[in-house]
Short mmCIF file of C-alpha atoms and ligand atoms in Angstrom, two decimals:
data_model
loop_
_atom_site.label_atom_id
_atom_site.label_comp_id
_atom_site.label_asym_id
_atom_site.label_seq_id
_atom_site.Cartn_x
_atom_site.Cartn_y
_atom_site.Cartn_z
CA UNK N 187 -20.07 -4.75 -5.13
CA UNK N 188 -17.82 -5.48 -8.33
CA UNK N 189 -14.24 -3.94 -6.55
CA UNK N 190 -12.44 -7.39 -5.66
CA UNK N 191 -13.84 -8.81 -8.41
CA UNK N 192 -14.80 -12.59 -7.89
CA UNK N 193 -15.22 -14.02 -11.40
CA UNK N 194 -15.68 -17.64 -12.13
CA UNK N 195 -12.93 -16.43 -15.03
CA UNK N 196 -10.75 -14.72 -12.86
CA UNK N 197 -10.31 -17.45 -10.49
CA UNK N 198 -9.76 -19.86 -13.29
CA UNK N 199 -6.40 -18.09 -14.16
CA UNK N 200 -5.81 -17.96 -10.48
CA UNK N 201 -5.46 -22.06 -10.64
CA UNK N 202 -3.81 -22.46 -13.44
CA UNK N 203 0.08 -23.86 -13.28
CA UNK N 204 2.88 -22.86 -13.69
CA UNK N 205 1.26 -19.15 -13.54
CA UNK N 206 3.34 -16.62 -15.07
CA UNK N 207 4.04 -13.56 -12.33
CA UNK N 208 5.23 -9.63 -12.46
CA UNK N 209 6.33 -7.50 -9.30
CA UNK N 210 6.40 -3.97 -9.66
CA UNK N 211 8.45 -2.86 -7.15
CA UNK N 212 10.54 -6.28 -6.34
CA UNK N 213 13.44 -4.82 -3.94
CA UNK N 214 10.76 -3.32 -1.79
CA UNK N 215 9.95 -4.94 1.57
CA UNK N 216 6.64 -6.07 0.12
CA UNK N 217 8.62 -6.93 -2.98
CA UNK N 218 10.83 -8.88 -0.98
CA UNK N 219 8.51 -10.65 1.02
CA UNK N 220 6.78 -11.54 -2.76
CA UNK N 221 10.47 -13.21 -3.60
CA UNK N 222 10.38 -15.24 -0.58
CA UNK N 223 7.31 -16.80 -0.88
CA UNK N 224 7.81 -17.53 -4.95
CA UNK N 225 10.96 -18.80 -4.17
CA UNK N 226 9.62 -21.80 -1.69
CA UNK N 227 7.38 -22.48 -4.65
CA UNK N 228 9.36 -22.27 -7.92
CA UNK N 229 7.42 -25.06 -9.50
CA UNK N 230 4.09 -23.44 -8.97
CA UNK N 231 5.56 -20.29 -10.78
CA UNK N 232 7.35 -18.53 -13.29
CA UNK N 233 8.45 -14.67 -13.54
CA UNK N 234 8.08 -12.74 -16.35
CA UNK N 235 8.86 -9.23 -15.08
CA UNK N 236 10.86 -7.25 -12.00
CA UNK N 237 11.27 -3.68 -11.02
CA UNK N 238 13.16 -1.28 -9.13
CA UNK N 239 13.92 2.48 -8.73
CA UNK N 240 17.50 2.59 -8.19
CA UNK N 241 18.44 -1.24 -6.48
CA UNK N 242 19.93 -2.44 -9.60
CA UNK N 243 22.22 -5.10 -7.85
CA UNK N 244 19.37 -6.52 -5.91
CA UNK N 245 17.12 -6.36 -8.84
CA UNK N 246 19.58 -7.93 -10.51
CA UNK N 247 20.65 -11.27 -7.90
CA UNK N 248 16.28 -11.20 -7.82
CA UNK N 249 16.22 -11.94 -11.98
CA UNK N 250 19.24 -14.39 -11.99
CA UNK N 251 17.73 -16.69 -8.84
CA UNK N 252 14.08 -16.32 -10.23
CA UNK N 253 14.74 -16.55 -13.91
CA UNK N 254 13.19 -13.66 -14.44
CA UNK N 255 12.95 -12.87 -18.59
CA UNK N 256 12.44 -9.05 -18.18
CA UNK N 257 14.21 -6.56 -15.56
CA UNK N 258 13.76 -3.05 -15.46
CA UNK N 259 15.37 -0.01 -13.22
CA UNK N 260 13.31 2.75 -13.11
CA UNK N 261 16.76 5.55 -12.69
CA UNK N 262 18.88 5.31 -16.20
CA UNK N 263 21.61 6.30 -14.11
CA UNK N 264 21.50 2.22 -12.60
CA UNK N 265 21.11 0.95 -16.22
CA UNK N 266 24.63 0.08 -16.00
CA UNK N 267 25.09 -1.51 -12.94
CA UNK N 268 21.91 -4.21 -14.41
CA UNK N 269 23.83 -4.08 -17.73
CA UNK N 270 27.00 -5.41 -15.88
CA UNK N 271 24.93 -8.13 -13.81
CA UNK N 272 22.89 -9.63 -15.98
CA UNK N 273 25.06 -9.40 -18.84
CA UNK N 274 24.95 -13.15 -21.19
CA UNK N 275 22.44 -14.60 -19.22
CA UNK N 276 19.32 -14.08 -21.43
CA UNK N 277 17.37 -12.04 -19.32
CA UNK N 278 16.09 -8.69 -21.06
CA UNK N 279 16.91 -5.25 -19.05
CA UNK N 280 15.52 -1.65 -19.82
CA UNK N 281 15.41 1.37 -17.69
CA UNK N 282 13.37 4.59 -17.31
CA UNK N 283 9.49 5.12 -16.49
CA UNK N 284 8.11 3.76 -20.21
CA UNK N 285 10.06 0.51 -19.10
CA UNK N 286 8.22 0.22 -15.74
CA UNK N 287 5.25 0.70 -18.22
CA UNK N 288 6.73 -2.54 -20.47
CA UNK N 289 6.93 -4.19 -17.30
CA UNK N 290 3.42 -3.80 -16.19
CA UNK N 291 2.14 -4.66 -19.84
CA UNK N 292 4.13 -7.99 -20.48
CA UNK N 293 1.46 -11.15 -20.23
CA UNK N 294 1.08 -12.28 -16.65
CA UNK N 295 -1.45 -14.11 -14.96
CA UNK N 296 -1.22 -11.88 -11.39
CA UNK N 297 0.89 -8.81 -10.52
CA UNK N 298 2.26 -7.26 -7.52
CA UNK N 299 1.67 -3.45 -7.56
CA UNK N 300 4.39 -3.04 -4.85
CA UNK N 301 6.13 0.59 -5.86
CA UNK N 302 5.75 2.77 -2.98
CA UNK N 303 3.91 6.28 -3.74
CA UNK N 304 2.04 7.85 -6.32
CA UNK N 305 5.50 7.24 -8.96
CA UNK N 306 3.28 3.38 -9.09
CA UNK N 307 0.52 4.80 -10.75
CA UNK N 308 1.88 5.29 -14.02
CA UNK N 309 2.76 1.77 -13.91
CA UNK N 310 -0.38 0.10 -11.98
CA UNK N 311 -2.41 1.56 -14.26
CA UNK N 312 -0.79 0.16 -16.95
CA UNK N 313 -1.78 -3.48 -15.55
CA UNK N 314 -5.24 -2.13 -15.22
CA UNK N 315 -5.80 -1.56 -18.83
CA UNK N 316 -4.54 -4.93 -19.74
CA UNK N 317 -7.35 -6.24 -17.26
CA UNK N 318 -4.75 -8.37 -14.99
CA UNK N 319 -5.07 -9.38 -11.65
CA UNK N 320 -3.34 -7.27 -9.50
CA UNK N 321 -2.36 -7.90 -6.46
CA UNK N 322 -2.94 -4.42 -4.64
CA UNK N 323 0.26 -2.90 -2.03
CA UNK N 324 0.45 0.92 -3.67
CA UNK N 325 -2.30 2.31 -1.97
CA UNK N 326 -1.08 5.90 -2.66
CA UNK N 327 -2.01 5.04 -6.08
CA UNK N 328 -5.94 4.77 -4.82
CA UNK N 329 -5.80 7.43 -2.73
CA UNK N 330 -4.16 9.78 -5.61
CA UNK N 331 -6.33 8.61 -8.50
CA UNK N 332 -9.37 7.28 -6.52
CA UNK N 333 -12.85 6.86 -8.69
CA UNK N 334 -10.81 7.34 -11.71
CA UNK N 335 -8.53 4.39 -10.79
CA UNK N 336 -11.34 2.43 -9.62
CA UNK N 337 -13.50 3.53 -13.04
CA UNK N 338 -9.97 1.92 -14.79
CA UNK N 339 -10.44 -1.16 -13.03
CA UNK N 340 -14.02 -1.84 -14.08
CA UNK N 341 -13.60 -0.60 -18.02
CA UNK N 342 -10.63 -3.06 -18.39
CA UNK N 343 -11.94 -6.14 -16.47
CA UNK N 344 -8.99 -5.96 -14.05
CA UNK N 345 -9.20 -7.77 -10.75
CA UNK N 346 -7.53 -5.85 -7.60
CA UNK N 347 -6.59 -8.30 -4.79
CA UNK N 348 -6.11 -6.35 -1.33
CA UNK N 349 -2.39 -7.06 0.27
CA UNK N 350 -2.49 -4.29 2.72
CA UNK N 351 -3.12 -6.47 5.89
CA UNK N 352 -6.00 -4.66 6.93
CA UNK N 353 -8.17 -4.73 3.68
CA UNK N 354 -6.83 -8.23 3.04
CA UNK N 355 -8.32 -9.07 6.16
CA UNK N 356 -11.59 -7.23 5.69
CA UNK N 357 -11.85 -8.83 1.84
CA UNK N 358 -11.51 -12.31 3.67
CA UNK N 359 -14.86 -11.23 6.47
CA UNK N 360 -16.54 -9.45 4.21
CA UNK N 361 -19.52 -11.17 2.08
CA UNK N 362 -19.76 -9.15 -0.74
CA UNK N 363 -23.16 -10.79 -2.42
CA UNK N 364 -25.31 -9.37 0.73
CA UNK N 365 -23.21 -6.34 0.91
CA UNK N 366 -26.59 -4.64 2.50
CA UNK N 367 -26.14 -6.95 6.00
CA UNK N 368 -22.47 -4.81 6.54
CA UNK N 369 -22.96 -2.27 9.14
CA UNK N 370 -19.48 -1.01 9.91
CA UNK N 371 -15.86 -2.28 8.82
CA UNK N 372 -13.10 -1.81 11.56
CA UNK N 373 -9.28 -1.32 10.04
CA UNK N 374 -6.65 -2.23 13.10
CA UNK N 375 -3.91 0.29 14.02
CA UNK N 376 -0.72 -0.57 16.22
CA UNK N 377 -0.55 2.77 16.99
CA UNK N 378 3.34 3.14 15.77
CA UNK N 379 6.28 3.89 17.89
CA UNK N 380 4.93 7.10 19.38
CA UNK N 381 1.88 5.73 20.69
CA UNK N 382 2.09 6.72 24.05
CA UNK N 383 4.36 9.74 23.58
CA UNK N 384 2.99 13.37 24.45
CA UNK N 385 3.25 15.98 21.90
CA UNK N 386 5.97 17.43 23.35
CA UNK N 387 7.98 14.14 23.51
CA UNK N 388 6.65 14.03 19.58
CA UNK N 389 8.84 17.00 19.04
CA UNK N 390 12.24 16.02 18.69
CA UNK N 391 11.81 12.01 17.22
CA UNK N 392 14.88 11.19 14.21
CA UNK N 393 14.03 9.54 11.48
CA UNK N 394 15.52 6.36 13.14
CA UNK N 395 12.92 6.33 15.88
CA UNK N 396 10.36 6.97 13.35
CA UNK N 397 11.01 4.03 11.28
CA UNK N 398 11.93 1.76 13.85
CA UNK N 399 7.94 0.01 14.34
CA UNK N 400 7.37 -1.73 16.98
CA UNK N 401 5.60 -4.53 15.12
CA UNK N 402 5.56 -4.25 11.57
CA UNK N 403 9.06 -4.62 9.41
CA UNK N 404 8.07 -2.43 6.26
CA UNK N 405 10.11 0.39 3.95
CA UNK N 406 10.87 3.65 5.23
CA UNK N 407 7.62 5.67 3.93
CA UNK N 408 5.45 3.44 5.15
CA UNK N 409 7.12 3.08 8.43
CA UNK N 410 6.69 6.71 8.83
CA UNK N 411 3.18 7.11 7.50
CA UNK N 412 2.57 4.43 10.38
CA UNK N 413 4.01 6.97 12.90
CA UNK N 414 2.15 9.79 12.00
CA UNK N 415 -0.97 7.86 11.66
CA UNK N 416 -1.36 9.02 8.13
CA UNK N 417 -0.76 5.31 7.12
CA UNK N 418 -4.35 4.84 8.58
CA UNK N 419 -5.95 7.80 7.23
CA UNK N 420 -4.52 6.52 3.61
CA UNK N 421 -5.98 3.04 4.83
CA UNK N 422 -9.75 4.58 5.63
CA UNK N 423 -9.75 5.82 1.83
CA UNK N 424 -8.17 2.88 0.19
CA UNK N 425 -11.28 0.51 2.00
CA UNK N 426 -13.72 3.65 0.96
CA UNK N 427 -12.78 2.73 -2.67
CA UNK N 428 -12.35 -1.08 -2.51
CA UNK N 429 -15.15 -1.56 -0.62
CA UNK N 430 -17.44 1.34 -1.71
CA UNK N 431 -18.39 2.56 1.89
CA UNK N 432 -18.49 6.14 3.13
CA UNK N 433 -16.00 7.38 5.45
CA UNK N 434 -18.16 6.58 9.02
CA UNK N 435 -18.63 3.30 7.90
CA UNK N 436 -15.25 2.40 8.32
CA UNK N 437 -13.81 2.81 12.05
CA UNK N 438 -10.22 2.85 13.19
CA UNK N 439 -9.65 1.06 16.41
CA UNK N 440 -5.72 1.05 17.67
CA UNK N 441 -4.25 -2.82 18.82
CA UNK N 442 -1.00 -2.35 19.18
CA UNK N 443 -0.61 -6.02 19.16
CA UNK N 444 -1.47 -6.07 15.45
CA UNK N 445 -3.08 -10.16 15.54
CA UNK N 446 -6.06 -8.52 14.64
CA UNK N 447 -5.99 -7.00 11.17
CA UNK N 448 -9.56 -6.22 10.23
CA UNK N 449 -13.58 -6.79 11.18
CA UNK N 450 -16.55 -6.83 9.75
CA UNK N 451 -19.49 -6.44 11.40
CA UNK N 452 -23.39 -7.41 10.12
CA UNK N 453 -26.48 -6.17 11.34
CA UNK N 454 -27.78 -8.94 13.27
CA UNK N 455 -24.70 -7.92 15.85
CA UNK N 456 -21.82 -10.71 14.51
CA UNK N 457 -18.23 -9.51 13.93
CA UNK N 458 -16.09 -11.33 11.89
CA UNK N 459 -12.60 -10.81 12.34
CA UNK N 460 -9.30 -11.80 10.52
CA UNK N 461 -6.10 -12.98 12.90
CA UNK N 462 -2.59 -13.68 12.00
CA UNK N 463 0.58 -13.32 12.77
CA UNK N 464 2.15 -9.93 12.00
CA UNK N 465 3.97 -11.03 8.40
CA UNK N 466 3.19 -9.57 5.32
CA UNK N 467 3.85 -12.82 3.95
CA UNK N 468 0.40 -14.36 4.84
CA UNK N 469 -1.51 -11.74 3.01
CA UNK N 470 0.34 -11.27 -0.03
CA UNK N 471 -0.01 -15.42 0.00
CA UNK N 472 -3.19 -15.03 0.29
CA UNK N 473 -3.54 -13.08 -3.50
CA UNK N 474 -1.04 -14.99 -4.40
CA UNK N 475 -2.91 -18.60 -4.23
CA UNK N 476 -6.53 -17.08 -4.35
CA UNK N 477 -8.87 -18.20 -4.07
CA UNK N 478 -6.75 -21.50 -3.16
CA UNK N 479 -4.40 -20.95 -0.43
CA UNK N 480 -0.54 -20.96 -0.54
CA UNK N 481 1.97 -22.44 2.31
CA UNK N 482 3.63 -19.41 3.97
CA UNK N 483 6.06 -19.31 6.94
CA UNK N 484 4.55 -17.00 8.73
CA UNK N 485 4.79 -17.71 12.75
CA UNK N 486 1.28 -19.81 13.73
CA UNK N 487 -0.94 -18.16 16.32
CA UNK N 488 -0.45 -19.04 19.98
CA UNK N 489 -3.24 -17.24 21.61
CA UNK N 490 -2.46 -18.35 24.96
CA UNK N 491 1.46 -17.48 24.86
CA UNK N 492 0.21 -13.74 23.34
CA UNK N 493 -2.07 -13.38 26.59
CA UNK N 494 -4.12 -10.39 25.93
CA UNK N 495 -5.29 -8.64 23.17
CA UNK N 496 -5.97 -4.78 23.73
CA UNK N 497 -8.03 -2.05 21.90
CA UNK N 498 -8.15 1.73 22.32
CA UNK N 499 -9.23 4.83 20.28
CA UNK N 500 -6.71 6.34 18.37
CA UNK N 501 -5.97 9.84 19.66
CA UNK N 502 -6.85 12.34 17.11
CA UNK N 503 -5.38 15.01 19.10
CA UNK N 504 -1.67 13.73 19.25
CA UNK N 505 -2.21 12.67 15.64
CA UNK N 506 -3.52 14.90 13.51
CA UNK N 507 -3.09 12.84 10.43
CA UNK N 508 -5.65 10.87 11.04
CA UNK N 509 -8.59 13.55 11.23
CA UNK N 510 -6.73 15.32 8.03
CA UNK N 511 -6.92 12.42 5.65
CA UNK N 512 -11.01 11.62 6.79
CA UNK N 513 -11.36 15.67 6.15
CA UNK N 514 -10.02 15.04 2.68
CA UNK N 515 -12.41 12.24 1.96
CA UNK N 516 -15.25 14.25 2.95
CA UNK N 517 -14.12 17.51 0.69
CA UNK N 518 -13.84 15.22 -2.35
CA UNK N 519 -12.67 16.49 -5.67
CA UNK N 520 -9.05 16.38 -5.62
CA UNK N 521 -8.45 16.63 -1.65
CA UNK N 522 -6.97 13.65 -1.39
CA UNK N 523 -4.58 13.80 -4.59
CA UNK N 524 -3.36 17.04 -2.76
CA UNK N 525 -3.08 15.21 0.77
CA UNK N 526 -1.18 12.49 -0.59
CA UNK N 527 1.49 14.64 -2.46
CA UNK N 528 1.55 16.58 0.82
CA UNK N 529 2.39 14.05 2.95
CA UNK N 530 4.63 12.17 0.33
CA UNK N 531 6.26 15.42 0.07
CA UNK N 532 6.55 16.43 3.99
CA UNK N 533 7.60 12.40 5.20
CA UNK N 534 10.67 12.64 2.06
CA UNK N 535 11.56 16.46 4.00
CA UNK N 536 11.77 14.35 7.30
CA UNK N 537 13.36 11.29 6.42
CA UNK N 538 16.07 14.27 5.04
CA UNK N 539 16.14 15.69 8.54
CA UNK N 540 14.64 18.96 6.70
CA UNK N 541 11.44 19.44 9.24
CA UNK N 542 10.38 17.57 12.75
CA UNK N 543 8.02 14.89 13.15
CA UNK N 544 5.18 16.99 13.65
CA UNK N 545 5.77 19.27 10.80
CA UNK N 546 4.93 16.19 8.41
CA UNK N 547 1.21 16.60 9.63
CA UNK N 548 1.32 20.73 9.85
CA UNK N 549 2.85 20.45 6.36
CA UNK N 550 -0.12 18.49 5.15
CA UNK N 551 -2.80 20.78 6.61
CA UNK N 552 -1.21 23.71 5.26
CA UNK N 553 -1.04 22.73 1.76
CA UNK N 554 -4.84 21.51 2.03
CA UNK N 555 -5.57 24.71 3.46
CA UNK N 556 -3.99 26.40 0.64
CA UNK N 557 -5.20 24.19 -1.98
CA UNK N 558 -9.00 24.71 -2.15
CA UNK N 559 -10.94 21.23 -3.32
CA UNK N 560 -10.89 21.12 -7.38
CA UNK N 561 -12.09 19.05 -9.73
CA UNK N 562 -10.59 15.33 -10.37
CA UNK N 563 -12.15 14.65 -13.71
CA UNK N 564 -9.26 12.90 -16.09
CA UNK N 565 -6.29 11.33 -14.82
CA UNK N 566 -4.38 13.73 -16.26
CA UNK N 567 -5.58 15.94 -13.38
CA UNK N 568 -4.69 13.49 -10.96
CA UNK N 569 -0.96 14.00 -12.93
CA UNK N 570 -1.50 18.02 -12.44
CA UNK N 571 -2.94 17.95 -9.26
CA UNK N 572 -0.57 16.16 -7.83
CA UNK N 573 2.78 17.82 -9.02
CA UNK N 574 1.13 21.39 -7.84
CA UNK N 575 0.29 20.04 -4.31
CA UNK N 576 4.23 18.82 -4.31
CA UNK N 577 5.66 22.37 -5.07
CA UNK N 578 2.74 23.83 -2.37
CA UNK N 579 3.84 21.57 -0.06
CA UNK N 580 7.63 22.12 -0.33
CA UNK N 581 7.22 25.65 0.18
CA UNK N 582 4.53 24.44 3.54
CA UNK N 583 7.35 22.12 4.86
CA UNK N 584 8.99 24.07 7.49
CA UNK N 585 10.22 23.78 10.64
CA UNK N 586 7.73 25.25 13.26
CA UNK N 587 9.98 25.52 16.09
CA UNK N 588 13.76 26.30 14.26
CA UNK N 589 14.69 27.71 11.35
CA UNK N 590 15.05 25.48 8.21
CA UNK N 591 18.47 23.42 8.73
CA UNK N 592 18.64 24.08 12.69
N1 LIG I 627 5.99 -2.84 3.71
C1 LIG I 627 4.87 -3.35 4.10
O1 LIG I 627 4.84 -4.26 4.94
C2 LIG I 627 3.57 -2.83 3.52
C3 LIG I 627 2.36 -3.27 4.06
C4 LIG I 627 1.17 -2.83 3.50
C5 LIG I 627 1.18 -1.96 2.42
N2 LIG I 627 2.38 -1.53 1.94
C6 LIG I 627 2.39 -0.60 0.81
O2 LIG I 627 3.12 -1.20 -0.25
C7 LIG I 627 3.85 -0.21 -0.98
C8 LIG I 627 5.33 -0.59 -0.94
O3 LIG I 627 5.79 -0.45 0.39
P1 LIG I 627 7.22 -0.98 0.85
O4 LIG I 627 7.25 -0.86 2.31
O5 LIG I 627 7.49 -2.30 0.21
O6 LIG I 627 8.15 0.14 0.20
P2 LIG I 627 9.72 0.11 0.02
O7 LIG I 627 10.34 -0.94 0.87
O8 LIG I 627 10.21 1.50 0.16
O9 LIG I 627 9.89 -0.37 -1.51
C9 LIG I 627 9.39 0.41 -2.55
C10 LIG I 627 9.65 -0.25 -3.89
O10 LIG I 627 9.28 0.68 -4.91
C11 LIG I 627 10.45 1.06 -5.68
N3 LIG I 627 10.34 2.48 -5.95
C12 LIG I 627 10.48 3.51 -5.07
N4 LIG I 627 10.32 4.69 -5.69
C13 LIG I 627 10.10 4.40 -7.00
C14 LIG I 627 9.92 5.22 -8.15
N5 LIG I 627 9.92 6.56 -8.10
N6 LIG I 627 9.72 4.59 -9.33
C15 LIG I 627 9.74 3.25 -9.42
N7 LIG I 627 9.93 2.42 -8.37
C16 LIG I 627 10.10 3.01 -7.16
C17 LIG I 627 11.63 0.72 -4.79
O11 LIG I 627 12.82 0.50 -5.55
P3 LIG I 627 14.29 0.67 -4.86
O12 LIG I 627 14.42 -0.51 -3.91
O13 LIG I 627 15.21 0.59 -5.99
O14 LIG I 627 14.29 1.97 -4.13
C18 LIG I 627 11.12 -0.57 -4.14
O15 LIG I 627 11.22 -1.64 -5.04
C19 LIG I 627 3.53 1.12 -0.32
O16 LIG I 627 2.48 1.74 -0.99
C20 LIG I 627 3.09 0.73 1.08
O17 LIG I 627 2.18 1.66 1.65
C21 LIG I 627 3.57 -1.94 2.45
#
């Protein structure tokens, strides 16, 4: 089990201080929630590089109160706005994808992959091949690339540290030197904000309902993906690859509650679990002091005051999404390149008010219907692969029950 590597040498660079830190993807929510915890420990680090898309401003106030020495907007069409704002004070600026690249490469001891999408592969990757440690957010970059990523990450010696809660969880339960006494892993699911709503009900939901979760404060995609259920479905095949288990290994249970974020359980009948506090900042901590442990101001547990703790099965019926991405697994080949352009492809149509809620999940299945699996052999077919499955998918992403613009 070599995935989250555990190196003698890798958690040497872990300890050392001041450590020297990159965050692709800075203005992000999990971007953000990086800032805040580097900024109630500025001794204990220093920031080499920061990225956006199009946030100059905020990327820019994010260099100046962090120091930062390299900044980088991934839209030239920003370039000026972080010309204008970091102008005289020292700290180098570029813009366009080969600087996300530059970003990525610069010497860092740890690096938050935080760019939502597959547009974070180019620049993950990049990381990869200079063997850093990389703190690991951009699961559509696993789910896109896959085997090939995870090939990447064993060539170049690179170390990927699980932030998603759920595998961050599951990497803390999870004894990977008797990998053999692991029967099942479990990855928690709130359900979203449509939990209990019928199909019907499903129907009609704006973007604003959508991305309003009931537990979770996250960026739009995500907040969707977590509506549809898809976000799970991504979730089963980013643990398939970090944890190199097959696809009924790995259950789904929903807890709308979200204090439990992921179990493990061995064959002699234990179950370890992980609990917390719904804040991203405790797991992103948690790569960023490992395998020490950094402060974060996450709200403690009061078990008592929280009163119950429920499970049920998620409802593969109402959500679809669920079901579609476990179907891709099991196709293999490039199934899951082509459901993750789908779906990136159908929630960007919604969050335009271009298709209904439930088209995101009909758009998906269409495009894998019309896709049959092909190979994934070189990431350049991951690159192909996935720009086909976008145009397949635009021309899938209609509105079932009005015409297009109703
Ligand atoms: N949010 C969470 O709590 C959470 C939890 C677990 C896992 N994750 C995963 O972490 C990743 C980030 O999620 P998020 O919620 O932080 O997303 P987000 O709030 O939408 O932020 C995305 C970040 O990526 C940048 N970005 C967007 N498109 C880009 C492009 N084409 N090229 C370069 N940079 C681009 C954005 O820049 P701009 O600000 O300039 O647009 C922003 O910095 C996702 O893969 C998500 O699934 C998130």
């Amino acid at each position: 089990m070599t995935s989250v590597v555990t190196a003698p040498r890798r958690a040497e660079a872990q300890t050392r201080r001041p450590r020297r830190v990159s965050i692709l993807g800075s203005t992000g929510s999990v971007g953000q929630n990086t800032i805040d915890l580097l900024l109630r420990h500025r001794d204990e680090f220093t920031v080499e590089a920061l990225t956006a898309n199009r946030n100059a401003a905020l990327l820019a106030d994010q260099a100046r109160k962090l120091s930062a020495r390299f900044a980088a907007v991934a839209d030239p069409a920003e370039y000026g706005v972080l010309k204008d704002a970091l102008g005289g004070t020292g700290i180098e600026i570029a813009c366009g994808r080969q600087a996300l690249v530059e970003a990525a490469e610069r010497p860092a001891d740890w690096l938050m992959a935080g760019i939502v999408g597959a547009a974070g592969l180019e620049s993950t990757l990049a990381a990869v091949r200079r063997g850093r440690i990389v703190a690991f957010a951009n699961k559509e970059v696993l789910v896109c690339a896959g085997a090939l990523f995870m090939r990447e990450v064993a060539t170049h010696g690179a170390t990927l540290l699980p932030v998603d809660s759920e595998h961050n969880a599951i990497w803390q339960c999870f004894d990977f030197e008797r990998a053999d006494n692991i029967e099942k892993i479990t990855l928690t699911c709130s359900g979203g904000p449509f939990r209990e709503h019928s199909v019907e009900r499903m129907q009609d939901v704006t973007p604003k309902e959508a991305v309003a979760h009931p537990v979770w404060s996250m960026g739009a995609k995500i907040s969707i993906d977590s509506a549809t259920l898809m976000n799970k479905g991504l979730e089963v095949i980013e643990a398939h690859h970090l944890f190199q288990l097959p696809s009924d290994l790995i259950d789904v249970v929903v807890h709308p509650q979200s204090i439990i974020h992921g179990m493990v359980a061995y064959r002699d009948g234990s179950v370890l679990a992980h609990l917390g506090s719904p804040d991203m900042r405790t797991p992103i901590a948690y790569t960023l002091g490992w395998p020490d442990r950094t402060q974060a101001p996450s709200k403690r547990l009061d078990l008592a005051a929280i009163g119950r703790l429920t499970f049920e099965a998620p409802d593969e019926g109402r959500f679809p999404a669920l079901r579609l991405a476990r179907e891709a697994l099991a196709r293999g080949g490039d199934s899951a390149t082509v459901l993750n352009a789908a779906n990136e492809t159908a929630v960007h149509a919604f969050l335009a008010g271009d298709i209904g809620f439930l088209d995101i999940a009909a758009t998906v299945e269409r495009t894998l219907e019309a896709m049959p699996p092909g190979r994934l052999d070189s990431l350049e077919d991951v690159y192909n692969v996935d720009r086909v499955a976008r145009e397949v998918a635009t021309k899938m992403a209609v509105r079932r029950n009005r015409p297009l613009g109703g």
